[in-house]
Every structure is written in structure tokens, then in C-alpha cells.
């Protein structure tokens, strides 16, 4: 497994995700989302894996940018805004190749482990 965790340094769920993989001795690449963001390819891959931009936006965050995103008409405008402002993304974003999850999703990660064990 090739796990990448995009998260925020003060995000409790990001720390839980890192601990989840560390306890299972699965090597992880942790990336500070606010500081480094995502490459365009990573962003597009995550969007495809999670089912679109609305799954990636942290709608619970109190921010004028989030309020604006509620009223943006096109999906492309939302994607551009989110790419330029990674702090508006819900974390952790965990990637395993072309698969990805948003938030703390241990059930999905267990499936990844089982699939990896079969290979």
C-alpha cells in the first residue's frame, strides 16, 4: 500500500488517521495540506475517487469562502476555489493509489488492507 495523508496540523481526525496506520505498521506519507496543498494531478484523482467537489468541501467550517461556495453556480468554479484554498478541504484526505477517502474512514482502510493482503 502507498498511503498519503493530506491533513492539517491541528486536525484531530488527521492525527487519528496517522495513528491508525502507524499502529498497523503501514508506511505513510503525511502532507500538511495548508502549507503544501496538492498537485493538480493529486487533486483531480481525489475528486474522481470521492465523487466530486462537494464531498471534499468542509461545509461545517465557519468561513466567508465556504459561504461563497454555497452559491457558486458551476462545479468548475468550486473546484478552482478549493484548489486555490486547500484550508477549505475536509481532512484527512487519505489516498491509496487511485482510491481516496475524506474524513476518518477506518472501515474503508480495512478493506484496502484486505485487498493488499490478497496480492
mmCIF file of C-alpha atoms in Angstrom:
data_model
loop_
_atom_site.group_PDB
_atom_site.id
_atom_site.type_symbol
_atom_site.label_atom_id
_atom_site.label_comp_id
_atom_site.label_asym_id
_atom_site.label_seq_id
_atom_site.Cartn_x
_atom_site.Cartn_y
_atom_site.Cartn_z
ATOM 1 C CA UNK A 1 0.000 0.000 0.000
ATOM 2 C CA UNK A 2 1.137 3.503 -0.831
ATOM 3 C CA UNK A 3 -0.703 5.734 1.650
ATOM 4 C CA UNK A 4 -0.676 9.527 1.555
ATOM 5 C CA UNK A 5 -2.451 11.524 4.250
ATOM 6 C CA UNK A 6 -3.246 15.143 3.469
ATOM 7 C CA UNK A 7 -4.198 16.886 6.671
ATOM 8 C CA UNK A 8 -3.997 19.906 8.891
ATOM 9 C CA UNK A 9 -1.608 20.041 11.830
ATOM 10 C CA UNK A 10 -4.357 20.821 14.350
ATOM 11 C CA UNK A 11 -6.957 18.388 12.974
ATOM 12 C CA UNK A 12 -7.894 15.652 15.445
ATOM 13 C CA UNK A 13 -9.133 13.279 12.709
ATOM 14 C CA UNK A 14 -5.846 13.655 10.813
ATOM 15 C CA UNK A 15 -3.933 12.587 13.917
ATOM 16 C CA UNK A 16 -6.298 9.623 14.370
ATOM 17 C CA UNK A 17 -5.730 8.554 10.755
ATOM 18 C CA UNK A 18 -1.948 8.745 11.164
ATOM 19 C CA UNK A 19 -2.177 6.712 14.368
ATOM 20 C CA UNK A 20 -4.435 4.129 12.650
ATOM 21 C CA UNK A 21 -1.794 3.355 10.024
ATOM 22 C CA UNK A 22 1.145 3.614 12.438
ATOM 23 C CA UNK A 23 -0.439 1.005 14.732
ATOM 24 C CA UNK A 24 -0.684 -1.370 11.759
ATOM 25 C CA UNK A 25 2.907 -0.644 10.713
ATOM 26 C CA UNK A 26 1.799 0.734 7.363
ATOM 27 C CA UNK A 27 4.159 3.329 5.988
ATOM 28 C CA UNK A 28 2.531 6.709 5.429
ATOM 29 C CA UNK A 29 3.496 9.936 3.712
ATOM 30 C CA UNK A 30 1.973 12.819 5.691
ATOM 31 C CA UNK A 31 1.483 16.125 3.893
ATOM 32 C CA UNK A 32 0.455 19.392 5.535
ATOM 33 C CA UNK A 33 -2.437 20.392 3.302
ATOM 34 C CA UNK A 34 -2.495 24.054 4.313
ATOM 35 C CA UNK A 35 1.243 24.527 3.846
ATOM 36 C CA UNK A 36 1.878 22.456 0.708
ATOM 37 C CA UNK A 37 -1.548 21.822 -0.830
ATOM 38 C CA UNK A 38 -1.987 19.203 -3.551
ATOM 39 C CA UNK A 39 -0.647 18.949 -7.039
ATOM 40 C CA UNK A 40 -3.168 19.302 -9.843
ATOM 41 C CA UNK A 41 -2.962 15.569 -10.599
ATOM 42 C CA UNK A 42 -3.481 14.595 -6.959
ATOM 43 C CA UNK A 43 -6.441 16.967 -6.697
ATOM 44 C CA UNK A 44 -8.107 15.550 -9.843
ATOM 45 C CA UNK A 45 -7.501 11.968 -8.667
ATOM 46 C CA UNK A 46 -9.051 12.675 -5.255
ATOM 47 C CA UNK A 47 -12.056 14.400 -6.846
ATOM 48 C CA UNK A 48 -12.729 11.326 -9.006
ATOM 49 C CA UNK A 49 -12.262 8.932 -6.086
ATOM 50 C CA UNK A 50 -14.545 10.726 -3.609
ATOM 51 C CA UNK A 51 -17.339 11.556 -6.027
ATOM 52 C CA UNK A 52 -16.869 15.244 -6.712
ATOM 53 C CA UNK A 53 -16.011 18.559 -5.166
ATOM 54 C CA UNK A 54 -18.951 18.725 -2.736
ATOM 55 C CA UNK A 55 -17.569 15.699 -0.845
ATOM 56 C CA UNK A 56 -14.247 17.459 -0.416
ATOM 57 C CA UNK A 57 -15.502 20.794 0.954
ATOM 58 C CA UNK A 58 -15.600 21.251 4.744
ATOM 59 C CA UNK A 59 -19.138 22.656 4.865
ATOM 60 C CA UNK A 60 -19.041 22.921 8.684
ATOM 61 C CA UNK A 61 -16.123 25.377 8.657
ATOM 62 C CA UNK A 62 -17.086 28.921 9.596
ATOM 63 C CA UNK A 63 -15.589 30.956 6.778
ATOM 64 C CA UNK A 64 -16.762 33.586 4.285
ATOM 65 C CA UNK A 65 -15.215 31.474 1.498
ATOM 66 C CA UNK A 66 -17.408 28.497 2.465
ATOM 67 C CA UNK A 67 -20.486 30.745 2.436
ATOM 68 C CA UNK A 68 -19.496 31.929 -1.048
ATOM 69 C CA UNK A 69 -19.018 28.347 -2.263
ATOM 70 C CA UNK A 70 -22.618 27.535 -1.324
ATOM 71 C CA UNK A 71 -23.731 29.978 -4.023
ATOM 72 C CA UNK A 72 -21.178 29.302 -6.752
ATOM 73 C CA UNK A 73 -23.016 28.031 -9.792
ATOM 74 C CA UNK A 74 -20.616 25.743 -11.560
ATOM 75 C CA UNK A 75 -18.686 22.786 -10.255
ATOM 76 C CA UNK A 76 -15.574 24.083 -12.018
ATOM 77 C CA UNK A 77 -15.720 27.360 -10.037
ATOM 78 C CA UNK A 78 -15.931 25.375 -6.792
ATOM 79 C CA UNK A 79 -13.002 23.171 -7.840
ATOM 80 C CA UNK A 80 -10.861 26.193 -8.716
ATOM 81 C CA UNK A 81 -11.671 27.930 -5.427
ATOM 82 C CA UNK A 82 -10.961 24.768 -3.427
ATOM 83 C CA UNK A 83 -7.674 24.113 -5.244
ATOM 84 C CA UNK A 84 -6.531 27.673 -4.510
ATOM 85 C CA UNK A 85 -7.651 27.452 -0.840
ATOM 86 C CA UNK A 86 -6.798 23.949 0.478
ATOM 87 C CA UNK A 87 -7.646 25.046 4.034
ATOM 88 C CA UNK A 88 -11.319 24.742 2.992
ATOM 89 C CA UNK A 89 -10.987 20.980 2.425
ATOM 90 C CA UNK A 90 -12.314 18.454 4.887
ATOM 91 C CA UNK A 91 -9.482 16.407 6.391
ATOM 92 C CA UNK A 92 -7.902 13.930 6.500
ATOM 93 C CA UNK A 93 -7.750 13.056 2.819
ATOM 94 C CA UNK A 94 -6.237 9.579 2.611
ATOM 95 C CA UNK A 95 -5.020 8.309 -0.773
ATOM 96 C CA UNK A 96 -4.100 4.773 -1.713
ATOM 97 C CA UNK A 97 -3.195 4.899 -5.392
ATOM 98 C CA UNK A 98 -6.358 5.870 -7.271
ATOM 99 C CA UNK A 99 -8.565 5.308 -4.216
ATOM 100 C CA UNK A 100 -9.220 8.026 -1.652
ATOM 101 C CA UNK A 101 -11.321 8.838 1.399
ATOM 102 C CA UNK A 102 -12.251 12.087 3.093
ATOM 103 C CA UNK A 103 -12.576 12.114 6.862
ATOM 104 C CA UNK A 104 -11.891 9.302 9.323
ATOM 105 C CA UNK A 105 -12.913 6.096 7.480
ATOM 106 C CA UNK A 106 -11.322 3.040 9.159
ATOM 107 C CA UNK A 107 -13.839 0.637 7.559
ATOM 108 C CA UNK A 108 -12.632 1.584 4.063
ATOM 109 C CA UNK A 109 -8.986 1.432 5.118
ATOM 110 C CA UNK A 110 -9.530 -2.111 6.462
ATOM 111 C CA UNK A 111 -10.865 -3.088 3.026
ATOM 112 C CA UNK A 112 -7.713 -1.658 1.450
ATOM 113 C CA UNK A 113 -5.600 -3.748 3.843
ATOM 114 C CA UNK A 114 -7.555 -6.897 2.980
ATOM 115 C CA UNK A 115 -7.199 -6.231 -0.762
ATOM 116 C CA UNK A 116 -3.484 -5.578 -0.331
ATOM 117 C CA UNK A 117 -3.089 -8.801 1.657
ATOM 118 C CA UNK A 118 -4.563 -10.851 -1.196
ATOM 119 C CA UNK A 119 -1.876 -9.700 -3.633
#
